[in-house]
XYZ file of C-alpha atoms in Angstrom:
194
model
C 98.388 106.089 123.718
C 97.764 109.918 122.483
C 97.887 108.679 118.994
C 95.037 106.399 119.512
C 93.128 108.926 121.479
C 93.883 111.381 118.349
C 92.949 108.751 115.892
C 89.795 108.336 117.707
C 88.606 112.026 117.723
C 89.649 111.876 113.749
C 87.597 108.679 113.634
C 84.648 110.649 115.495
C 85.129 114.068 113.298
C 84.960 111.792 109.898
C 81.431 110.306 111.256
C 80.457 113.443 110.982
C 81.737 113.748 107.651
C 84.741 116.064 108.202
C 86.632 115.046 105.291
C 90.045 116.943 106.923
C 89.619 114.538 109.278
C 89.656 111.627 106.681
C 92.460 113.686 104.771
C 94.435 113.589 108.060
C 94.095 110.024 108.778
C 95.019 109.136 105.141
C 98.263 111.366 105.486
C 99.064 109.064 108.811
C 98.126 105.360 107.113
C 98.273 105.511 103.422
C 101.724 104.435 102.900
C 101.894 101.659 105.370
C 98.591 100.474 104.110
C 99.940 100.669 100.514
C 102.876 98.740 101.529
C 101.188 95.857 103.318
C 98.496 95.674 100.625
C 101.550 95.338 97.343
C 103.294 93.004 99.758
C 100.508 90.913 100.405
C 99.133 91.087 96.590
C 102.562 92.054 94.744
C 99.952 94.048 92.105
C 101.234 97.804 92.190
C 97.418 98.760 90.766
C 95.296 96.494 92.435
C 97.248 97.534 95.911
C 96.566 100.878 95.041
C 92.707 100.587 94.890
C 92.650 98.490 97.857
C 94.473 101.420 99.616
C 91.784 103.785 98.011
C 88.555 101.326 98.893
C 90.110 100.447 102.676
C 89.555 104.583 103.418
C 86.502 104.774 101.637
C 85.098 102.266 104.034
C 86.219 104.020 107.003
C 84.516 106.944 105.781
C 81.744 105.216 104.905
C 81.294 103.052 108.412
C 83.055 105.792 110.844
C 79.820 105.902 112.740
C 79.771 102.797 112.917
C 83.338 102.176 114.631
C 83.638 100.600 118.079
C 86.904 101.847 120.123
C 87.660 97.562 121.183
C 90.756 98.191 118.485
C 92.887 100.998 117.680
C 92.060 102.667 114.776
C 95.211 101.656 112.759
C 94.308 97.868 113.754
C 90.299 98.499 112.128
C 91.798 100.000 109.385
C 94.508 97.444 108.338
C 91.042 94.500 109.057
C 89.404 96.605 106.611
C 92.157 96.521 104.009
C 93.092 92.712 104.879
C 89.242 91.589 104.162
C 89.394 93.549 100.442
C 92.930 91.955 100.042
C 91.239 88.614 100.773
C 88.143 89.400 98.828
C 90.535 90.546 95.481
C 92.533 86.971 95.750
C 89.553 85.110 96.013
C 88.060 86.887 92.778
C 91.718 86.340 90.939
C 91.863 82.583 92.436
C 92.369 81.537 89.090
C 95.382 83.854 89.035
C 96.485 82.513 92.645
C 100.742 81.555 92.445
C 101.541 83.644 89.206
C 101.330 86.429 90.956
C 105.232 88.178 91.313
C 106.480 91.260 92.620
C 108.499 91.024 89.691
C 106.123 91.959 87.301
C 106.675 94.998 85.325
C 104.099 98.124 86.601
C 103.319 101.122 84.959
C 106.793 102.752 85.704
C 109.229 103.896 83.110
C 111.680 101.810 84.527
C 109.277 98.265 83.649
C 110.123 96.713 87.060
C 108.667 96.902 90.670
C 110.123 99.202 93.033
C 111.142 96.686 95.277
C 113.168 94.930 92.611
C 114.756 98.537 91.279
C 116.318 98.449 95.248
C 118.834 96.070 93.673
C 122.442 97.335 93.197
C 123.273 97.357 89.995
C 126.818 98.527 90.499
C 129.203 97.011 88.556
C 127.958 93.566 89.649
C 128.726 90.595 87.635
C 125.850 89.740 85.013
C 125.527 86.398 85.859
C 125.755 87.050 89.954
C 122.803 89.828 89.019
C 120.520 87.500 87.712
C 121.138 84.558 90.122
C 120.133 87.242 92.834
C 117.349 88.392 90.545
C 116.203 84.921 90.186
C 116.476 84.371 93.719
C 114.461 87.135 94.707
C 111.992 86.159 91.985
C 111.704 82.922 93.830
C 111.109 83.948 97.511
C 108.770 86.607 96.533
C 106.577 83.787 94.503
C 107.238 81.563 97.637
C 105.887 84.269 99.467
C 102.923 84.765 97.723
C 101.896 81.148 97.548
C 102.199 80.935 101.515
C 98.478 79.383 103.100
C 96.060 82.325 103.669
C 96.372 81.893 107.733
C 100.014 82.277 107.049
C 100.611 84.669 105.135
C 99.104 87.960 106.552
C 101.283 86.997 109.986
C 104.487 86.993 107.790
C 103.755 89.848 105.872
C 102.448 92.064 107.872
C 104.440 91.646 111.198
C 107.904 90.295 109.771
C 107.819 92.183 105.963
C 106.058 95.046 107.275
C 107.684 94.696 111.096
C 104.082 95.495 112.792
C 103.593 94.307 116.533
C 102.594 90.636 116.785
C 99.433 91.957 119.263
C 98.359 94.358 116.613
C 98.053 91.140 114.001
C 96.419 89.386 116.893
C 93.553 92.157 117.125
C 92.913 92.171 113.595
C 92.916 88.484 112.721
C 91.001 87.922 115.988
C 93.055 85.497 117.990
C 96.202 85.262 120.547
C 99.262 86.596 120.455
C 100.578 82.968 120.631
C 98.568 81.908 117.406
C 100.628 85.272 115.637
C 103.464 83.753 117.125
C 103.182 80.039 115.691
C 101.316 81.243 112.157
C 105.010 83.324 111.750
C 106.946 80.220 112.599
C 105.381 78.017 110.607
C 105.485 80.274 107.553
C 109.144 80.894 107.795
C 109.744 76.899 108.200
C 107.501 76.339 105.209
C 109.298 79.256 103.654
C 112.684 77.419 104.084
C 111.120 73.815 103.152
C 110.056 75.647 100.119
C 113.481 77.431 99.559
C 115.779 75.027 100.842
C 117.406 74.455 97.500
C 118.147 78.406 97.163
C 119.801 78.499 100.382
């Protein structure tokens, strides 16, 4: 594990408040810590000040950081826990939320949705499979909290099942079954669309 060990000495240096060391890390974790965080809230701004507050923590507690995890695992905990914190303030919110949405691009849609082929489809087959992926990713979104950071972080974001385990705490079994019953409510919940 030399990246751990690495990640450790950065973790170490940034307690100290080397902030090449926190520069470093960032350069290693920022983008799969923005992805998780817009998969998880589908909000291009609000995932990227989660990103931003999940490495001020780290600065913030690197003294205080206990080697049990890996880094990458006490990182993505840190940037679940805001995630959570953000829904729970936007509960009113909770189920409208669509990676659909337009963001601040020029284009006025998502990234995710701009990875669509628009070549020389049919109109109408375009927006059936726009309106399909409107629908999963609002299925998605409305998943129960205890399954939805399983699915999204180890099957959308195709992290280890053990590192999920770490951060939420529990077995590697109860990653397991969380994933399995989120894809089966997932395809209760879709079973029209497919």
């Amino acid at each position: 594990m030399p990246e751990n060990d690495d990640d450790s000495q950065l973790i170490q240096r940034i307690a100290h408040g080397d902030e090449q060391a926190l520069a470093c890390l960032m350069g290693r974790y920022k983008e799969p810590l923005f992805r998780f965080t817009y998969r998880y809230l589908g909000n291009e701004s609000d995932s990227a000040e989660i990103t931003e507050e999940a490495f001020y923590r780290v600065y913030q507690n690197a003294a205080r950081y206990s080697p049990r995890a890996a880094v990458k695992t006490w990182i993505f905990a840190i940037a679940l826990n805001l995630c959570r914190d953000r829904l729970r303030r936007q509960k009113k919110h909770r189920g409208n939320v669509s990676l659909d949405t337009p963001s601040d691009d020029r284009q006025g849609v998502t990234p995710l949705l701009g990875s669509i082929d628009a070549g020389g489809a049919d109109p109408h087959e375009e927006l059936q499979s726009s309106d399909a992926i409107r629908r999963i990713n609002t299925a998605i979104h409305t998943l129960p909290e205890k399954l939805k950071f399983p699915f999204v972080y180890c099957v959308l974001e195709e992290h280890a099942y053990d590192e999920c385990a770490a951060i939420l705490k529990t077995s590697r079994k109860t990653v397991e079954t969380r994933i399995y019953r989120a894809r089966k409510w997932l395809r209760d919940k879709l079973a029209n669309l497919l």
